[in-house]
Short mmCIF file of C-alpha atoms in Angstrom, two decimals:
data_model
loop_
_atom_site.label_atom_id
_atom_site.label_comp_id
_atom_site.label_asym_id
_atom_site.label_seq_id
_atom_site.Cartn_x
_atom_site.Cartn_y
_atom_site.Cartn_z
CA MET A 13 19.91 2.94 13.40
CA ARG A 14 17.64 3.88 10.53
CA MET A 15 19.23 3.68 7.10
CA GLU A 16 18.87 6.46 4.58
CA ALA A 17 15.91 6.07 2.28
CA ARG A 18 16.74 4.32 -0.97
CA TYR A 19 13.93 5.86 -3.02
CA PRO A 20 13.81 8.46 -4.35
CA SER A 21 17.08 10.30 -4.77
CA ARG A 22 17.54 13.44 -6.82
CA ALA A 23 19.56 11.46 -9.31
CA THR A 24 16.92 8.79 -9.79
CA MET A 25 13.62 10.68 -9.48
CA HIS A 26 11.51 9.97 -12.54
CA ARG A 27 10.90 12.64 -15.11
CA ASP A 28 9.01 10.55 -17.64
CA PRO A 29 6.75 12.30 -20.14
CA PRO A 30 3.22 12.67 -18.75
CA LEU A 31 1.06 9.62 -19.34
CA PRO A 32 -1.90 10.37 -21.63
CA LEU A 33 -5.10 10.39 -19.62
CA PRO A 34 -8.05 9.04 -21.57
CA SER A 35 -11.48 9.03 -19.95
CA LEU A 36 -11.90 5.29 -19.58
CA ARG A 37 -15.29 5.41 -17.88
CA HIS A 38 -17.21 5.76 -21.15
CA PHE A 39 -15.43 2.80 -22.77
CA SER A 40 -16.58 -0.80 -22.94
CA ILE A 41 -14.27 -3.37 -21.33
CA PRO A 42 -12.74 -4.40 -24.70
CA GLU A 43 -12.17 -0.73 -25.53
CA ARG A 44 -10.55 -0.09 -22.15
CA ARG A 45 -8.27 -3.07 -22.61
CA ALA A 46 -7.22 -1.88 -26.04
CA GLU A 47 -6.52 1.64 -24.79
CA VAL A 48 -4.57 0.48 -21.74
CA ALA A 49 -2.55 -1.94 -23.86
CA ARG A 50 -1.71 0.92 -26.21
CA LEU A 51 -0.64 3.20 -23.37
CA VAL A 52 1.79 0.71 -21.84
CA GLY A 53 2.98 -0.96 -25.04
CA LEU A 54 1.35 -4.37 -24.59
CA ALA A 55 -0.37 -6.43 -27.24
CA PRO A 56 -4.14 -6.42 -26.53
CA ALA A 57 -4.14 -10.22 -26.76
CA GLU A 58 -1.48 -10.38 -24.05
CA LEU A 59 -3.61 -8.30 -21.71
CA GLU A 60 -6.71 -10.33 -22.54
CA HIS A 61 -4.88 -13.59 -21.83
CA ALA A 62 -3.53 -12.38 -18.47
CA LEU A 63 -7.00 -11.36 -17.26
CA ARG A 64 -8.96 -14.34 -18.56
CA SER A 65 -10.75 -16.20 -15.71
CA GLY A 66 -9.45 -13.73 -13.17
CA GLY A 67 -5.88 -14.14 -14.36
CA LEU A 68 -5.52 -17.61 -12.87
CA ASP A 69 -6.32 -21.05 -14.29
CA GLU A 70 -7.42 -23.98 -12.15
CA SER A 71 -4.22 -25.98 -12.54
CA THR A 72 -2.14 -23.05 -11.30
CA ALA A 73 -4.55 -22.49 -8.42
CA ASP A 74 -4.26 -26.16 -7.49
CA ALA A 75 -0.49 -25.81 -7.30
CA MET A 76 -0.71 -22.65 -5.18
CA VAL A 77 -3.04 -23.79 -2.38
CA GLU A 78 -4.33 -26.98 -0.80
CA ASN A 79 -7.69 -28.59 -1.60
CA ALA A 80 -8.39 -26.11 -4.41
CA LEU A 81 -11.86 -26.18 -5.95
CA GLY A 82 -11.31 -23.38 -8.45
CA THR A 83 -10.75 -19.64 -8.39
CA LEU A 84 -12.66 -16.64 -7.07
CA ALA A 85 -12.21 -13.52 -9.17
CA LEU A 86 -12.30 -9.86 -8.15
CA PRO A 87 -12.82 -6.84 -10.39
CA PHE A 88 -9.49 -5.59 -11.76
CA GLY A 89 -9.44 -1.93 -12.78
CA VAL A 90 -7.04 0.96 -13.17
CA ALA A 91 -6.74 4.45 -11.73
CA PRO A 92 -5.09 6.58 -14.42
CA GLY A 93 -2.77 9.51 -13.87
CA VAL A 94 -1.52 8.95 -10.33
CA ARG A 95 1.59 11.14 -10.26
CA VAL A 96 4.26 10.20 -7.73
CA ASN A 97 7.69 11.84 -7.62
CA GLY A 98 7.12 13.33 -11.06
CA LYS A 99 6.12 10.10 -12.80
CA ASP A 100 2.59 9.27 -13.95
CA TYR A 101 1.27 5.79 -13.24
CA LEU A 102 -1.61 3.72 -14.53
CA VAL A 103 -2.38 2.07 -11.20
CA PRO A 104 -3.90 -1.45 -11.19
CA MET A 105 -6.41 -2.10 -8.41
CA ALA A 106 -8.16 -5.36 -7.48
CA ILE A 107 -11.16 -4.73 -5.23
CA GLU A 108 -14.83 -5.65 -4.89
CA GLU A 109 -16.01 -2.38 -3.33
CA PRO A 110 -17.68 0.18 -5.63
CA SER A 111 -16.35 3.75 -5.74
CA VAL A 112 -12.80 3.05 -4.53
CA ILE A 113 -11.18 3.21 -7.98
CA ALA A 114 -13.29 6.26 -8.82
CA ALA A 115 -12.18 7.88 -5.55
CA ALA A 116 -8.51 7.19 -6.25
CA SER A 117 -8.82 8.50 -9.80
CA ASN A 118 -10.61 11.66 -8.75
CA ALA A 119 -8.18 12.58 -5.98
CA ALA A 120 -5.21 11.73 -8.19
CA LYS A 121 -6.53 14.10 -10.85
CA ARG A 122 -6.80 16.92 -8.30
CA ALA A 123 -3.34 16.18 -6.89
CA ARG A 124 -1.79 15.93 -10.35
CA LYS A 125 -2.78 19.52 -11.12
CA ALA A 126 -0.76 20.55 -8.05
CA GLY A 127 2.30 18.48 -8.95
CA GLY A 128 1.19 15.13 -7.58
CA PHE A 129 2.34 13.13 -4.59
CA VAL A 130 5.84 13.13 -3.13
CA ALA A 131 7.08 9.88 -1.59
CA GLU A 132 10.09 8.74 0.40
CA ILE A 133 10.58 5.03 1.09
CA ASP A 134 12.85 3.39 3.66
CA PRO A 135 15.21 0.58 2.66
CA SER A 136 13.59 -2.85 2.47
CA ILE A 137 14.42 -3.98 6.01
CA VAL A 138 12.51 -6.95 7.43
CA VAL A 139 13.22 -8.41 10.86
CA ALA A 140 13.96 -12.05 11.62
CA GLN A 141 12.93 -12.88 15.20
CA ILE A 142 14.62 -15.56 17.30
CA GLU A 143 12.96 -16.11 20.69
CA VAL A 144 14.75 -17.88 23.53
CA HIS A 145 13.25 -18.66 26.95
CA ASP A 146 14.16 -20.44 30.21
CA ILE A 147 17.17 -18.14 30.60
CA ALA A 148 18.63 -18.03 34.11
CA ASP A 149 20.85 -14.99 33.52
CA PRO A 150 19.20 -12.60 31.02
CA ALA A 151 21.78 -9.86 31.55
CA GLY A 152 24.61 -12.24 30.75
CA ALA A 153 22.71 -13.55 27.73
CA LEU A 154 22.28 -10.04 26.35
CA ALA A 155 25.97 -9.28 26.83
CA ARG A 156 27.09 -12.45 25.06
CA ILE A 157 24.68 -11.92 22.15
CA GLU A 158 25.65 -8.28 21.73
CA GLY A 159 29.30 -9.34 21.69
CA ALA A 160 28.55 -11.87 18.94
CA ALA A 161 26.64 -9.45 16.70
CA ALA A 162 29.13 -9.64 13.82
CA GLU A 163 29.13 -13.43 13.99
CA LEU A 164 25.34 -13.59 13.84
CA VAL A 165 25.21 -11.27 10.83
CA ALA A 166 27.85 -13.37 9.06
CA ARG A 167 25.92 -16.59 9.76
CA ALA A 168 22.76 -14.98 8.45
CA ASN A 169 24.42 -13.87 5.24
CA GLU A 170 25.88 -17.32 4.63
CA ALA A 171 22.31 -18.62 4.47
CA ILE A 172 21.14 -16.04 1.91
CA GLY A 173 24.13 -15.80 -0.39
CA ASN A 174 22.13 -14.97 -3.50
CA LEU A 175 20.56 -11.94 -1.81
CA VAL A 176 23.97 -10.80 -0.56
CA ALA A 177 25.36 -11.12 -4.09
CA ARG A 178 22.66 -8.72 -5.30
CA GLY A 179 23.56 -6.14 -2.66
CA GLY A 180 21.13 -7.09 0.09
CA GLY A 181 21.45 -9.20 3.19
CA ALA A 182 21.63 -8.96 6.96
CA ARG A 183 22.72 -5.51 8.10
CA ARG A 184 22.79 -5.81 11.89
CA SER A 185 21.38 -7.64 14.90
CA SER A 186 19.76 -6.44 18.11
CA VAL A 187 18.50 -8.08 21.28
CA ARG A 188 15.83 -7.29 23.89
CA ASP A 189 15.01 -8.66 27.31
CA LEU A 190 11.27 -9.43 27.41
CA GLY A 191 11.24 -10.39 31.08
CA GLY A 192 10.43 -13.72 32.70
CA GLY A 193 13.63 -15.32 31.42
CA MET A 194 12.76 -14.62 27.77
CA ILE A 195 14.73 -12.67 25.20
CA VAL A 196 14.29 -11.97 21.49
CA VAL A 197 17.02 -11.38 18.94
CA HIS A 198 16.32 -9.44 15.76
CA VAL A 199 18.36 -9.82 12.60
CA HIS A 200 17.62 -6.87 10.31
CA VAL A 201 17.68 -7.99 6.66
CA ASP A 202 17.62 -5.77 3.58
CA CYS A 203 15.44 -7.73 1.16
CA LEU A 204 15.88 -5.33 -1.79
CA ASP A 205 13.03 -5.96 -4.26
CA ALA A 206 11.51 -8.97 -2.47
CA MET A 207 8.81 -8.86 0.17
CA GLY A 208 11.25 -11.06 2.06
CA ALA A 209 9.24 -13.59 4.06
CA ASN A 210 11.06 -16.70 2.87
CA LEU A 211 14.47 -15.03 2.97
CA VAL A 212 14.00 -13.78 6.51
CA ASN A 213 12.58 -17.07 7.76
CA THR A 214 15.70 -18.73 6.36
CA VAL A 215 17.84 -16.31 8.36
CA ALA A 216 15.89 -16.93 11.56
CA GLU A 217 16.39 -20.67 11.29
CA ALA A 218 20.04 -20.34 10.31
CA VAL A 219 21.07 -18.37 13.40
CA GLY A 220 18.56 -19.73 15.91
CA ALA A 221 20.67 -22.52 17.40
CA ARG A 222 23.66 -20.23 17.90
CA VAL A 223 21.48 -17.59 19.58
CA ALA A 224 20.11 -20.19 22.02
CA GLU A 225 23.65 -21.39 22.72
CA LEU A 226 24.80 -17.86 23.50
CA ALA A 227 21.74 -17.20 25.65
CA ARG A 228 22.02 -20.56 27.46
CA GLY A 229 18.29 -21.05 27.16
CA THR A 230 15.66 -22.96 25.21
CA LEU A 231 15.20 -22.08 21.55
CA GLY A 232 11.65 -20.97 20.75
CA LEU A 233 10.13 -19.35 17.68
CA ARG A 234 12.20 -18.43 14.63
CA ILE A 235 10.22 -16.40 12.11
CA LEU A 236 9.94 -13.02 10.43
CA SER A 237 7.94 -10.18 11.91
CA ASN A 238 5.28 -8.56 9.75
CA TYR A 239 5.75 -5.35 11.71
CA CYS A 240 8.21 -3.64 9.35
CA ASP A 241 8.75 -0.33 11.15
CA GLU A 242 12.07 0.12 9.35
CA ARG A 243 10.39 -0.22 5.94
CA VAL A 244 8.03 2.75 6.06
CA ALA A 245 6.51 4.58 3.09
CA ARG A 246 5.94 8.30 3.60
CA VAL A 247 3.79 10.26 1.16
CA ARG A 248 2.68 13.88 1.17
CA VAL A 249 0.61 16.14 -1.06
CA ARG A 250 -0.23 19.84 -1.08
CA LEU A 251 -3.32 21.03 -2.95
CA PRO A 252 -4.49 24.60 -3.51
CA VAL A 253 -7.91 24.86 -1.89
CA GLU A 254 -9.54 25.75 -5.21
CA GLU A 255 -8.76 22.22 -6.44
CA LEU A 256 -11.22 20.91 -3.84
CA ALA A 257 -14.20 22.98 -4.95
CA SER A 258 -17.39 21.53 -6.39
CA ALA A 259 -20.55 23.06 -7.79
CA ARG A 260 -22.02 23.09 -4.29
CA VAL A 261 -19.05 23.67 -1.97
CA SER A 262 -16.21 26.18 -2.12
CA GLY A 263 -12.66 24.91 -2.07
CA LEU A 264 -11.95 26.60 1.26
CA ASP A 265 -15.01 25.09 2.90
CA ALA A 266 -14.05 21.65 1.58
CA ALA A 267 -10.48 22.05 2.86
CA ARG A 268 -11.70 23.15 6.28
CA GLY A 269 -14.03 20.16 6.41
CA ILE A 270 -11.24 17.72 5.51
CA ALA A 271 -8.92 19.19 8.16
CA GLN A 272 -11.72 18.96 10.73
CA ALA A 273 -12.39 15.34 9.77
CA SER A 274 -8.69 14.61 10.29
CA ALA A 275 -8.83 16.22 13.74
CA PHE A 276 -11.80 13.99 14.60
CA ALA A 277 -9.82 10.86 13.68
CA GLU A 278 -6.87 12.06 15.75
CA ARG A 279 -9.07 12.30 18.84
CA ASP A 280 -11.38 9.29 18.53
CA VAL A 281 -10.38 5.67 18.03
CA TYR A 282 -13.76 4.71 16.56
CA ARG A 283 -13.28 7.26 13.81
CA ALA A 284 -9.56 6.50 13.42
CA VAL A 285 -10.29 2.87 12.53
CA THR A 286 -12.70 3.87 9.76
CA HIS A 287 -10.36 6.65 8.61
CA ASN A 288 -7.57 4.08 8.23
CA LYS A 289 -9.89 1.62 6.51
CA GLY A 290 -10.42 4.25 3.82
CA ILE A 291 -6.67 4.49 3.36
CA MET A 292 -6.30 0.73 3.14
CA ASN A 293 -9.04 0.61 0.48
CA GLY A 294 -6.51 2.10 -1.91
CA VAL A 295 -3.38 0.46 -0.53
CA ASP A 296 -4.80 -3.07 -0.38
CA ALA A 297 -6.27 -2.85 -3.88
CA VAL A 298 -2.79 -2.17 -5.30
CA VAL A 299 -1.15 -4.75 -3.03
CA LEU A 300 -3.63 -7.44 -4.06
CA ALA A 301 -3.43 -6.60 -7.78
CA THR A 302 0.36 -6.94 -7.73
CA GLY A 303 0.33 -10.33 -6.00
CA ASN A 304 1.59 -9.11 -2.63
CA ASP A 305 0.52 -10.16 0.86
CA TRP A 306 -2.26 -7.75 1.82
CA ARG A 307 -2.85 -9.49 5.18
CA ALA A 308 0.74 -8.76 6.21
CA VAL A 309 0.38 -5.17 5.05
CA GLU A 310 -2.87 -4.73 7.00
CA ALA A 311 -1.42 -6.21 10.20
CA GLY A 312 1.67 -4.03 10.01
CA ALA A 313 -0.28 -0.88 9.21
CA HIS A 314 -2.60 -1.21 12.19
CA ALA A 315 0.30 -1.99 14.54
CA TYR A 316 2.05 1.14 13.25
CA ALA A 317 -1.11 3.15 13.89
CA ALA A 318 -0.90 2.10 17.55
CA ARG A 319 2.88 2.43 17.94
CA GLU A 320 2.63 5.28 20.48
CA GLY A 321 0.26 3.39 22.75
CA SER A 322 -3.07 4.48 21.29
CA TYR A 323 -4.60 3.83 17.88
CA ARG A 324 -4.10 6.84 15.60
CA PRO A 325 -4.84 7.79 11.97
CA LEU A 326 -2.13 6.86 9.50
CA ALA A 327 -2.82 10.01 7.45
CA THR A 328 -3.41 13.56 8.66
CA TRP A 329 -4.61 16.70 6.89
CA ARG A 330 -3.95 20.35 7.74
CA LEU A 331 -5.07 23.66 6.28
CA SER A 332 -2.09 25.95 5.69
CA ASP A 333 -1.74 29.03 7.88
CA ASP A 334 -2.78 31.30 5.02
CA GLU A 335 -5.72 28.99 4.20
CA GLN A 336 -4.55 28.72 0.61
CA ALA A 337 -3.62 25.03 0.58
CA LEU A 338 -4.55 21.68 2.11
CA GLU A 339 -1.59 19.55 3.15
CA GLY A 340 -1.84 15.80 3.70
CA GLN A 341 0.70 13.22 4.77
CA LEU A 342 0.66 9.47 5.25
CA ALA A 343 3.15 7.05 6.78
CA LEU A 344 2.79 3.28 7.04
CA PRO A 345 5.00 0.17 6.77
CA LEU A 346 4.88 -1.43 3.33
CA ALA A 347 6.78 -4.66 2.78
CA LEU A 348 6.13 -5.25 -0.92
CA GLY A 349 7.96 -7.18 -3.60
CA ILE A 350 8.28 -7.19 -7.36
CA VAL A 351 10.04 -10.58 -7.45
CA GLY A 352 9.13 -13.95 -5.93
CA GLY A 353 5.94 -14.91 -4.16
CA ALA A 354 2.71 -15.06 -6.16
CA LEU A 355 4.37 -13.15 -9.00
CA ARG A 356 5.99 -16.37 -10.19
CA ALA A 357 2.64 -18.09 -10.66
CA HIS A 358 -0.02 -15.44 -11.22
CA PRO A 359 -0.26 -13.89 -14.72
CA GLY A 360 -2.56 -11.17 -13.40
CA ALA A 361 0.04 -10.03 -10.87
CA ARG A 362 2.72 -9.93 -13.55
CA LEU A 363 0.38 -7.91 -15.75
CA ALA A 364 -0.25 -5.44 -12.93
CA LEU A 365 3.47 -4.74 -12.61
CA ALA A 366 3.75 -4.36 -16.37
CA LEU A 367 0.99 -1.74 -16.28
CA LEU A 368 2.72 0.11 -13.44
CA ARG A 369 6.17 0.18 -15.05
CA VAL A 370 7.87 0.11 -11.65
CA THR A 371 11.49 -0.98 -11.38
CA SER A 372 11.83 -1.55 -7.63
CA ALA A 373 9.86 -2.62 -4.59
CA ALA A 374 10.38 0.86 -3.17
CA GLU A 375 8.74 2.42 -6.21
CA LEU A 376 5.78 0.04 -5.88
CA ALA A 377 5.44 1.01 -2.21
CA ALA A 378 5.43 4.69 -3.17
CA VAL A 379 2.57 4.16 -5.63
CA ALA A 380 0.56 2.03 -3.19
CA ALA A 381 0.93 4.61 -0.43
CA ALA A 382 0.01 7.48 -2.74
CA THR A 383 -3.09 5.58 -3.83
CA GLY A 384 -4.06 5.14 -0.18
CA LEU A 385 -3.68 8.85 0.50
CA ALA A 386 -5.77 9.55 -2.61
CA THR A 387 -8.67 7.34 -1.49
CA ASN A 388 -8.49 8.93 1.96
CA LEU A 389 -8.71 12.41 0.44
CA SER A 390 -11.76 11.55 -1.64
CA ALA A 391 -13.52 9.91 1.29
CA LEU A 392 -12.92 12.84 3.64
CA ARG A 393 -13.93 15.36 1.00
CA ALA A 394 -17.21 13.51 0.48
CA LEU A 395 -17.87 12.96 4.19
CA SER A 396 -17.17 16.54 5.18
CA THR A 397 -19.33 18.09 2.45
CA GLU A 398 -22.31 16.15 1.12
CA GLY A 399 -21.88 12.77 2.80
CA ILE A 400 -20.45 9.53 1.48
CA GLN A 401 -23.65 7.87 0.30
CA ARG A 402 -24.54 10.11 -2.62
CA GLY A 403 -21.70 9.04 -4.90
CA HIS A 404 -20.95 5.68 -3.30
CA MET A 405 -24.49 4.34 -3.42
CA ALA A 406 -24.91 5.34 -7.05
CA LEU A 407 -22.00 3.06 -7.90
CA HIS A 408 -23.24 0.42 -5.47
CA HIS A 409 -26.63 0.29 -7.20
CA ARG A 410 -24.87 0.00 -10.52
CA ALA A 411 -22.77 -2.91 -9.22
CA THR A 412 -25.84 -4.74 -7.91
CA GLY A 413 -28.11 -3.90 -10.84
CA GLY A 414 -30.23 -1.54 -8.74
CA PRO A 415 -32.26 1.49 -9.80
CA SER A 416 -29.22 3.64 -10.53
CA GLU A 417 -27.77 1.17 -13.02
CA ARG A 418 -27.71 3.70 -15.82
CA GLY A 419 -26.32 6.45 -13.64
CA PRO A 420 -27.64 8.58 -10.81
CA ARG A 421 -30.01 11.41 -11.56
CA THR A 422 -30.24 13.99 -8.80
CA THR A 423 -31.86 17.39 -8.92
CA ASN A 424 -30.75 20.79 -7.75
CA GLY A 425 -33.08 23.40 -6.36
CA SER A 426 -34.48 24.18 -9.79
CA GLY A 427 -35.21 20.54 -10.58
CA ALA A 428 -32.44 20.25 -13.19
CA CYS A 429 -30.55 16.96 -13.27
CA GLU A 430 -26.99 16.97 -11.94
CA PRO A 431 -24.19 14.39 -11.80
CA PRO A 432 -23.03 12.96 -8.46
CA ALA A 433 -20.67 15.13 -6.47
CA ALA A 434 -19.98 13.33 -3.20
CA GLY A 435 -17.42 10.86 -4.50
CA GLU A 436 -17.04 12.72 -7.79
CA ALA A 437 -17.62 9.34 -9.45
CA LYS A 438 -19.57 9.60 -12.67
CA LEU A 439 -21.03 6.52 -14.23
CA PRO A 440 -20.73 5.27 -17.79
CA ARG A 441 -23.77 6.23 -19.83
#
């Protein structure tokens, strides 16, 4: 039984005033920090402190992991003006790859003109798995466990009383026969605004012994699953084809190319993997910036892509019947949190959430998914028109101090200099 989506509802959809959209690319880093601090109401010194040394000092790092030697920083940037469900976000992104933030910003700007992205997010359900083996009578075990469903949920909730007090907790249990005398019980836990790993592991261990007793078998693993197929983020966008035009390519031709690229990914696993990597460029950058577990997100996303037995693209694009609009949609599991985890220790992660102004894990998932659909749109638009390298490599050379450090200079047929068009990423001058 899938619960009704918690976010958004008509009563709670954001209608904040539009966020001012300065062109940050021409600013120095201190100027960008000052402008971003002004936009979100932070003191510039507070932002500077949170980002110093990658946002993490050595003593904190030593407390977080074993055998720490220091810290390894990543670039931390923002994609301005990502509109989701009527609210504009300044989206923090932590990533080492050039052009990803530019791609997200460019696609978000195009989508914003058309009303932005629309997102629906499932409740924050994470599954606790209890595996039992050496069962002589699996059918009898299933019957006994199904009959004790209410008891198992009650035991689970006794172990996570604080979450229950906040409105979350175990919602139901289910059981499956895996064959060979092995079964698995799932306890479905609503983790609210937490990612939920520690909470759900607590549940698994709290009910494990009773499950094994009911099954009359040997207790095996008790742990969460990172495949959160009941915690899915769904995002869609509809853009008039003219919003996709460039100086070299008409909007209709660009839209047709994007739809064709989507069809390619739907038919070929080699392309689907790279298609999804482009989505995760945006998603992971937001997940990492906000102190969430990007490895869990990646694992769950790729499992979801293969849920029907073959690996498929997470996002698809279609040209409308009248060829006036391009329609894109994305669905993937996103178990994210705005409390607990690295957020307790990492000033940079806390800063990222302050920049976002999100009030729930569901809202964070909506922004992360929209950012992934944005990076996918920019990548497909570049690939299906002029190729990915023209804009991407200009930014790559800048990152590595190569010949395009001061910005790419390309020529049109008349020999006049033009800015890059492929990724629509223009460099600071």
